[in-house]
CSV table of C-alpha atoms in Angstrom, one decimal:
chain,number,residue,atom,x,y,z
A,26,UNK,CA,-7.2,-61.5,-48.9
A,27,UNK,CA,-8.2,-60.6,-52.4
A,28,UNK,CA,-11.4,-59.3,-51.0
A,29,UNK,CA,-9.8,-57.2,-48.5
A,30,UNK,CA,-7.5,-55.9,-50.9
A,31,UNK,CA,-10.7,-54.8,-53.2
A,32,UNK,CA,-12.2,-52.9,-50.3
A,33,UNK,CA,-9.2,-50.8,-49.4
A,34,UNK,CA,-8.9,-50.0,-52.9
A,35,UNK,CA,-12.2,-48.7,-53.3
A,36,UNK,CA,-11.9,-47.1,-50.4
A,37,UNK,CA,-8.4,-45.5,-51.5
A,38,UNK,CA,-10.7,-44.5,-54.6
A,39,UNK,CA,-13.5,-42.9,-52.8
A,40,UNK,CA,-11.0,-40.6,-50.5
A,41,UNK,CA,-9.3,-39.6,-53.7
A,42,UNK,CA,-12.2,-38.5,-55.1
A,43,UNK,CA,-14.0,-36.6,-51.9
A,44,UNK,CA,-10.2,-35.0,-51.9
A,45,UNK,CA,-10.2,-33.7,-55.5
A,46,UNK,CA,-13.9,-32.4,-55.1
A,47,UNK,CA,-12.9,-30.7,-51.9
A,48,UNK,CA,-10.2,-28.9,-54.2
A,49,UNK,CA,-12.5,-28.4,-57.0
A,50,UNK,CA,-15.1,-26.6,-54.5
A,51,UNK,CA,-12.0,-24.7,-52.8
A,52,UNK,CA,-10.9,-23.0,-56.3
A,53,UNK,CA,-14.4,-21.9,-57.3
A,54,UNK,CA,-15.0,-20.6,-54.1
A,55,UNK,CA,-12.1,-18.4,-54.7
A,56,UNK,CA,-12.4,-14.4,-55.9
A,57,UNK,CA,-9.7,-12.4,-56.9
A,58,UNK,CA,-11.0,-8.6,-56.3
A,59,UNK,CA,-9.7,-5.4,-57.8
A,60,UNK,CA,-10.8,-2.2,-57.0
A,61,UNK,CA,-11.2,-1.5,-60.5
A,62,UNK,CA,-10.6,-2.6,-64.0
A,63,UNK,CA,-9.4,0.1,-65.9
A,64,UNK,CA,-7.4,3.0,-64.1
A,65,UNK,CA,-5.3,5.7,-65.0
A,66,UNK,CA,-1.4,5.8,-65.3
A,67,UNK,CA,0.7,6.7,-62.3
A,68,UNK,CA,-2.9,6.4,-60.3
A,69,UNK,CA,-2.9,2.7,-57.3
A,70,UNK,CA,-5.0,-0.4,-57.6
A,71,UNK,CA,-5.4,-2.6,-54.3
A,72,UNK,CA,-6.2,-6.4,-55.2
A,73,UNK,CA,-7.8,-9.0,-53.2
A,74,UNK,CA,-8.2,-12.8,-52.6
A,75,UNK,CA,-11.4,-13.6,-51.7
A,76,UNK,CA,-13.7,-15.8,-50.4
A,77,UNK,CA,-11.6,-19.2,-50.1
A,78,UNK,CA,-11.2,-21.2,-46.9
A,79,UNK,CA,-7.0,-22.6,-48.8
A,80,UNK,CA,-4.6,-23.7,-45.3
A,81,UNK,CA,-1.9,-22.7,-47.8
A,82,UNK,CA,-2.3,-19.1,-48.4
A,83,UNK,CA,-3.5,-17.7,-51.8
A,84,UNK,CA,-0.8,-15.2,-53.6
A,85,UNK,CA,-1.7,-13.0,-56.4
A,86,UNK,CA,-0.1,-13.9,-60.0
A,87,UNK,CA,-0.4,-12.1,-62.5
A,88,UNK,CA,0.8,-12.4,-66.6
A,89,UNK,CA,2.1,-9.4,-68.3
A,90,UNK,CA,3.3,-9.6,-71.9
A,91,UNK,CA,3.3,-13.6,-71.7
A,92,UNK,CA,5.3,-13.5,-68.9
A,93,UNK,CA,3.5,-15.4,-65.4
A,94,UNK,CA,5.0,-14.0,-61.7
A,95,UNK,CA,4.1,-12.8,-58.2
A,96,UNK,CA,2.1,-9.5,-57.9
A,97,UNK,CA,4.8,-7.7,-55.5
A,98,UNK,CA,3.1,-4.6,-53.7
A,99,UNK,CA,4.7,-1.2,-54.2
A,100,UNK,CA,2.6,1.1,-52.1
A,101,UNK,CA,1.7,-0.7,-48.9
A,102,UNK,CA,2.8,-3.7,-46.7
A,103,UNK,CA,0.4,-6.3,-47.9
A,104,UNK,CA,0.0,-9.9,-46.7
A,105,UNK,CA,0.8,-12.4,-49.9
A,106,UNK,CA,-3.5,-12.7,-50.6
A,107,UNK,CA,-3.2,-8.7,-51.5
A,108,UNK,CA,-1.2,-6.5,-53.9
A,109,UNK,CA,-1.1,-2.9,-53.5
A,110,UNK,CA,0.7,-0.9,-56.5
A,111,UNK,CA,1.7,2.5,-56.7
A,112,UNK,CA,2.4,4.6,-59.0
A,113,UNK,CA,0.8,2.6,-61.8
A,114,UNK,CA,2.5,1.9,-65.4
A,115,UNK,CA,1.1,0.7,-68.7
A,116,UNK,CA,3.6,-2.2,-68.3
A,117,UNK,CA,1.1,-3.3,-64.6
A,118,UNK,CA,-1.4,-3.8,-67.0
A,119,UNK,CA,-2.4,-7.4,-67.5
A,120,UNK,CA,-4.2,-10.3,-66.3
A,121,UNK,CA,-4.1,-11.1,-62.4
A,122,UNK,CA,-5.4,-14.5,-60.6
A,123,UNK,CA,-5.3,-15.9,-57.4
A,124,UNK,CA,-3.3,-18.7,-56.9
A,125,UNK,CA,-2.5,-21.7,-54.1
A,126,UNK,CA,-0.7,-24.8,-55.3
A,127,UNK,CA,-2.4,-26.1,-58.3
A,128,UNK,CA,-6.0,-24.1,-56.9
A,129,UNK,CA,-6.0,-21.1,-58.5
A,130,UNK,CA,-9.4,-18.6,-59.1
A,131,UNK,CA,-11.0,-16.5,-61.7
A,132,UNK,CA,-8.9,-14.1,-63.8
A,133,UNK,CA,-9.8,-10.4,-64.6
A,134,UNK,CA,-8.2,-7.8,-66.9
A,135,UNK,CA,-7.0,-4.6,-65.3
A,136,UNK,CA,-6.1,-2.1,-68.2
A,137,UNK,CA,-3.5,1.1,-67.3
A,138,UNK,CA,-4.5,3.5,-69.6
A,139,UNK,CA,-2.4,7.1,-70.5
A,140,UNK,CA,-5.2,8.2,-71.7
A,141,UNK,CA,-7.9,10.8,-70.1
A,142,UNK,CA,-10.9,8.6,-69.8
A,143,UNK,CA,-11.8,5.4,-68.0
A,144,UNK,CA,-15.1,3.6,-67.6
A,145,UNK,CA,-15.6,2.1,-64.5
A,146,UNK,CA,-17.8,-1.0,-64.7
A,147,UNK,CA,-18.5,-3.9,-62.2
A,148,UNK,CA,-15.5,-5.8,-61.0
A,149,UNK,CA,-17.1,-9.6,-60.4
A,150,UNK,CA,-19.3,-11.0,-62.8
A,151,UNK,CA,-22.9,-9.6,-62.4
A,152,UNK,CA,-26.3,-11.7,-61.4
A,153,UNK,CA,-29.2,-11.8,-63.5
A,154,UNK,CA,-31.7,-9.8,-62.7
A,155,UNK,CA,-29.3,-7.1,-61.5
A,156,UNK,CA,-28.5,-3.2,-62.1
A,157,UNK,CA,-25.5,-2.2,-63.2
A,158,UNK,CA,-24.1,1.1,-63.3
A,159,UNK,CA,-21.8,2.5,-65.8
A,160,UNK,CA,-20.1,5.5,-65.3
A,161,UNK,CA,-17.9,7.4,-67.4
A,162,UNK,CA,-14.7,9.4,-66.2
A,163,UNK,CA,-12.8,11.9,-67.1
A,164,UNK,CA,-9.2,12.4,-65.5
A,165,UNK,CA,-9.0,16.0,-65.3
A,166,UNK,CA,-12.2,17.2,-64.1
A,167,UNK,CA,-14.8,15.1,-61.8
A,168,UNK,CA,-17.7,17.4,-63.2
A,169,UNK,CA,-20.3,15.5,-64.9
A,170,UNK,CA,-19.9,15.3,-68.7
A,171,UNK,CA,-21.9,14.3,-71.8
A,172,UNK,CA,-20.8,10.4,-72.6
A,173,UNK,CA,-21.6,8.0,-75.4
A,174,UNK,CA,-21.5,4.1,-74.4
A,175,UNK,CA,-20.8,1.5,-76.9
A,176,UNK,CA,-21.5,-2.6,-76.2
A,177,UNK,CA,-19.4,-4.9,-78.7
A,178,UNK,CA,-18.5,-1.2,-80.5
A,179,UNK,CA,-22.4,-0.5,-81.3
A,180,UNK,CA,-23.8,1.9,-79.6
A,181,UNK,CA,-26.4,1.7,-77.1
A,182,UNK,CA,-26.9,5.5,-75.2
A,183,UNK,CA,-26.1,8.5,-74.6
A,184,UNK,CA,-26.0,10.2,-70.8
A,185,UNK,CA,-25.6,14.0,-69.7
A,186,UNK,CA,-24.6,12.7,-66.4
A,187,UNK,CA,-21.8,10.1,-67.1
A,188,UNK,CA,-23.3,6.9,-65.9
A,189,UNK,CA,-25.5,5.0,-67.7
A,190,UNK,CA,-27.7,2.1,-65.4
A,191,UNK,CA,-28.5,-0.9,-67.2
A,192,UNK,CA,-32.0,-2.4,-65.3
A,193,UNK,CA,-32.3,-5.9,-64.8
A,194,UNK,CA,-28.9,-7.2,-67.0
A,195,UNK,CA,-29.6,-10.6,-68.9
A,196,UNK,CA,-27.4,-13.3,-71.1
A,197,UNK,CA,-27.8,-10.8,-74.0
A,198,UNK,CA,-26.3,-7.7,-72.1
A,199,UNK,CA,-22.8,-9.8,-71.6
A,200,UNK,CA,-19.5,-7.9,-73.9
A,201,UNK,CA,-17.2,-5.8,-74.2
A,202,UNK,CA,-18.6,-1.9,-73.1
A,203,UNK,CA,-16.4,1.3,-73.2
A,204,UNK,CA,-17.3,4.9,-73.4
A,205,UNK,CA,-16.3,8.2,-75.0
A,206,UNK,CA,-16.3,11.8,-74.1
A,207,UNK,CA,-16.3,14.4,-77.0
A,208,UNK,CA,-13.5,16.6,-75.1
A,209,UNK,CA,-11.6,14.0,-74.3
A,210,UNK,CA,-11.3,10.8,-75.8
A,211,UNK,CA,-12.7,7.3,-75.1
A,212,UNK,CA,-11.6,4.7,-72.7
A,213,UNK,CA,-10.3,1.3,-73.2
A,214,UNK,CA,-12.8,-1.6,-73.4
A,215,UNK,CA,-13.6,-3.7,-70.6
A,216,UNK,CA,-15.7,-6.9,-70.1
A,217,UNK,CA,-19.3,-7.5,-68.8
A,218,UNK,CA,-19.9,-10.8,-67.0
A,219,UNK,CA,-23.4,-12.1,-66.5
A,220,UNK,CA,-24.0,-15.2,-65.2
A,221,UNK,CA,-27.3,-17.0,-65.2
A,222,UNK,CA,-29.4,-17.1,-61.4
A,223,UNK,CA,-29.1,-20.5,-59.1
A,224,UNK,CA,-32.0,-22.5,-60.1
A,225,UNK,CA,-33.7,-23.8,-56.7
A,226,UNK,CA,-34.6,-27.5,-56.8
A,227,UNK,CA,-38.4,-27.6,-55.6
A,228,UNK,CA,-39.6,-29.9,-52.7
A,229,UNK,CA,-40.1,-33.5,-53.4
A,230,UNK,CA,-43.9,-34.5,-54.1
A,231,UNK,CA,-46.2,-36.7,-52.0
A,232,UNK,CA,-46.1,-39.0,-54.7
A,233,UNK,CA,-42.1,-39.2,-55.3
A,234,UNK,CA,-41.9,-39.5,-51.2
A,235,UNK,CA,-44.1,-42.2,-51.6
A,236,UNK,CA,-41.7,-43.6,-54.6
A,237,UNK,CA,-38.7,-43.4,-52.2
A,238,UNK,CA,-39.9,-45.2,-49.6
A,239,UNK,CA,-41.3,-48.2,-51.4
A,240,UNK,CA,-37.3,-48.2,-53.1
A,241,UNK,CA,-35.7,-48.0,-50.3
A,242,UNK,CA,-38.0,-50.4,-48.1
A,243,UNK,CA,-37.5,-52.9,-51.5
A,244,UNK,CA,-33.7,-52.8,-51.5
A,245,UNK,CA,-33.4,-53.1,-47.9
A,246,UNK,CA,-35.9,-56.2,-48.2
A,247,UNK,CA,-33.6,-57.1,-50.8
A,248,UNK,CA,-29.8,-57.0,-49.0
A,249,UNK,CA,-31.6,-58.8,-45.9
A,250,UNK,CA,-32.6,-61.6,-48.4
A,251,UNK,CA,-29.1,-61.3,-50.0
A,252,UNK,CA,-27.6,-61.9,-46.3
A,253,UNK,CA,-29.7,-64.3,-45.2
A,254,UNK,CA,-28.7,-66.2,-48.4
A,255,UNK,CA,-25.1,-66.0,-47.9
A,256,UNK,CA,-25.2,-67.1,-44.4
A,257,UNK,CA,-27.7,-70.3,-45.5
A,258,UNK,CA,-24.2,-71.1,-47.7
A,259,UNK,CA,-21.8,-70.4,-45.8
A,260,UNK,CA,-23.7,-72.9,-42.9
A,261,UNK,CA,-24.5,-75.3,-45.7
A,262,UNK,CA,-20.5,-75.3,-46.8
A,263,UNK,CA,-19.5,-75.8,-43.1
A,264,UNK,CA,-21.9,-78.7,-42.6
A,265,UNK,CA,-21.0,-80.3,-45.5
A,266,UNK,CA,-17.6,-79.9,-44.5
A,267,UNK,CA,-17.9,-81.3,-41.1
A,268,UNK,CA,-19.7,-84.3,-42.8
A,269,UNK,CA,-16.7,-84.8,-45.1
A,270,UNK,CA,-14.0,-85.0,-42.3
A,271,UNK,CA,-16.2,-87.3,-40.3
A,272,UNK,CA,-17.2,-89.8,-42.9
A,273,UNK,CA,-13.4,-89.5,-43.8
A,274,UNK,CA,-12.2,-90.3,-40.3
A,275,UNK,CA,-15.1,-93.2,-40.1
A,276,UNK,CA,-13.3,-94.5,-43.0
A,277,UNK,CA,-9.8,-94.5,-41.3
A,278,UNK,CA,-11.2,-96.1,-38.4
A,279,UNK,CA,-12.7,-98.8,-39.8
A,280,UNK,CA,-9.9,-98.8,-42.1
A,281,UNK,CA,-7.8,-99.0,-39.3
A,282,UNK,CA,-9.6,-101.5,-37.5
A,283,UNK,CA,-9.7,-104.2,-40.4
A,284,UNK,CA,-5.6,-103.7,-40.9
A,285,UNK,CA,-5.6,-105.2,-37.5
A,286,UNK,CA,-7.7,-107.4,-37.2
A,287,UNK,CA,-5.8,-109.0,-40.5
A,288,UNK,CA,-2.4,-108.6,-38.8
A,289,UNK,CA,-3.7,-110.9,-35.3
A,290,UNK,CA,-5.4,-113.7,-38.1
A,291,UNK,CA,-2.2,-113.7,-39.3
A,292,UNK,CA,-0.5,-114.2,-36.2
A,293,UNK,CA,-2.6,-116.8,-34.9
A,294,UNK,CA,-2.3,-118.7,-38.3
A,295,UNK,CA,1.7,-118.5,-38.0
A,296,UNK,CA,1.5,-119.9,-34.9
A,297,UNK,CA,-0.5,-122.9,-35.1
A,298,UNK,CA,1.9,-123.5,-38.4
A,299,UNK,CA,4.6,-123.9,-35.8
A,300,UNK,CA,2.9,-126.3,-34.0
């Protein structure tokens, strides 16, 4: 019993923790997806869930001012993954996540800004290796214009076209970026996210091959010895067992035997008495 006992709990254990890695997977899998990051008041953003495989739905939250709540769409009819808003207010501005039980994804900044320029930057965080764009906008006209771009509030160019392309983005070129326009203004800051490129495991050797099957033939050698072993005393337990009870019921026989045969002397010894 106590070994049973052991082995479903284990087992319990082991389910448990394929369950809470299945979960674990499920939120990182998870991409909440804006159309953009900053955008101008009274002007619509459409956000996404993306790329999770949740059976419970994911619904965009969002936290504005401290206070956490659904993302209720204002502009079209949206399932509960999306949120559509429009006209936009500084007050939408905020941070938005998806969200499914106690799953919930990555979290981006979406600024509303009143003012007349916005940069537009990458929404998702950004490989390395990649190129990135940058472009700088203006609200009232869509002609190109002179910009200045700032990373961490240094800055690092100057465009006559608006955009700036950043070539093959590193750890280094992760921050805060925003951009100005001498007629206009400068737009809010937004945030850069570079993350570092899947490193592929390389093919096992010859030799470490090799290694694995000599382990594995050893440990298999090993739990055949370990069975064998068991079985040897759990025969040797049962025979000396079966050689207990019959030396035991030997002993009551003969035990047996000599009670009697002392019970018929003294029978025959009472009776010649009487004589």
């Amino acid at each position: 019993m106590e070994v049973t006992a052991l082995c479903v709990t284990l087992y319990i254990k082991v389910l448990m923790l394929l369950f809470a890695q299945f979960h674990l997977n499920s939120a990182q899998d998870a991409l909440i997806v804006p159309t953009k990051l900053q955008v101008f008041e009274y002007s619509s953003v459409s956000i996404n869930c993306q790329g999770s495989n949740s059976t419970t739905g994911w619904t965009v939250m969002r936290k504005i001012k401290g206070k956490v709540g659904e993302c209720v769409s204002t502009w079209l009819t949206t399932p509960v993954s999306s949120c559509a808003i429009k006209p936009l207010y500084s007050t939408d501005g905020g941070e938005y996540w998806c969200e499914a039980g106690e799953e919930r994804s990555n979290a981006v900044n979406i600024t509303i800004t009143g003012g007349s320029v916005i940069l537009e930057s990458p929404v998702l965080p950004v490989t390395e290796g990649d190129t990135v764009t940058l472009c700088c906008r203006s609200k009232t006209t869509s002609s190109a214009l002179i910009a200045d771009f700032y990373k961490d509030d240094l800055l690092i160019g100057t465009s006559s076209t608006g955009e700036m392309i950043v070539h093959s983005v590193s750890a280094s070129d992760e921050g805060l970026y925003r951009c100005s326009i001498s007629e206009f203004g400068e737009s809010p800051q937004s945030w850069l996210a570079v993350r570092a490129v899947p490193r592929e495991t390389p093919p096992p050797s010859d030799d470490s091959c090799h290694a694995y099957l000599i382990l594995r033939t050893t440990f298999s050698i090993v739990m055949v010895a370990l069975l064998l072993l068991l079985v040897g005393l759990l025969h040797c337990g049962k025979l000396r067992v079966t050689q207990i009870v019959t030396v035991t019921h030997s002993q009551a026989e003969t035990t047996a035997t000599v009670n009697k045969t002392g019970e018929s002397v003294t029978e025959d010894t009472e009776g010649g008495v009487s004589l």
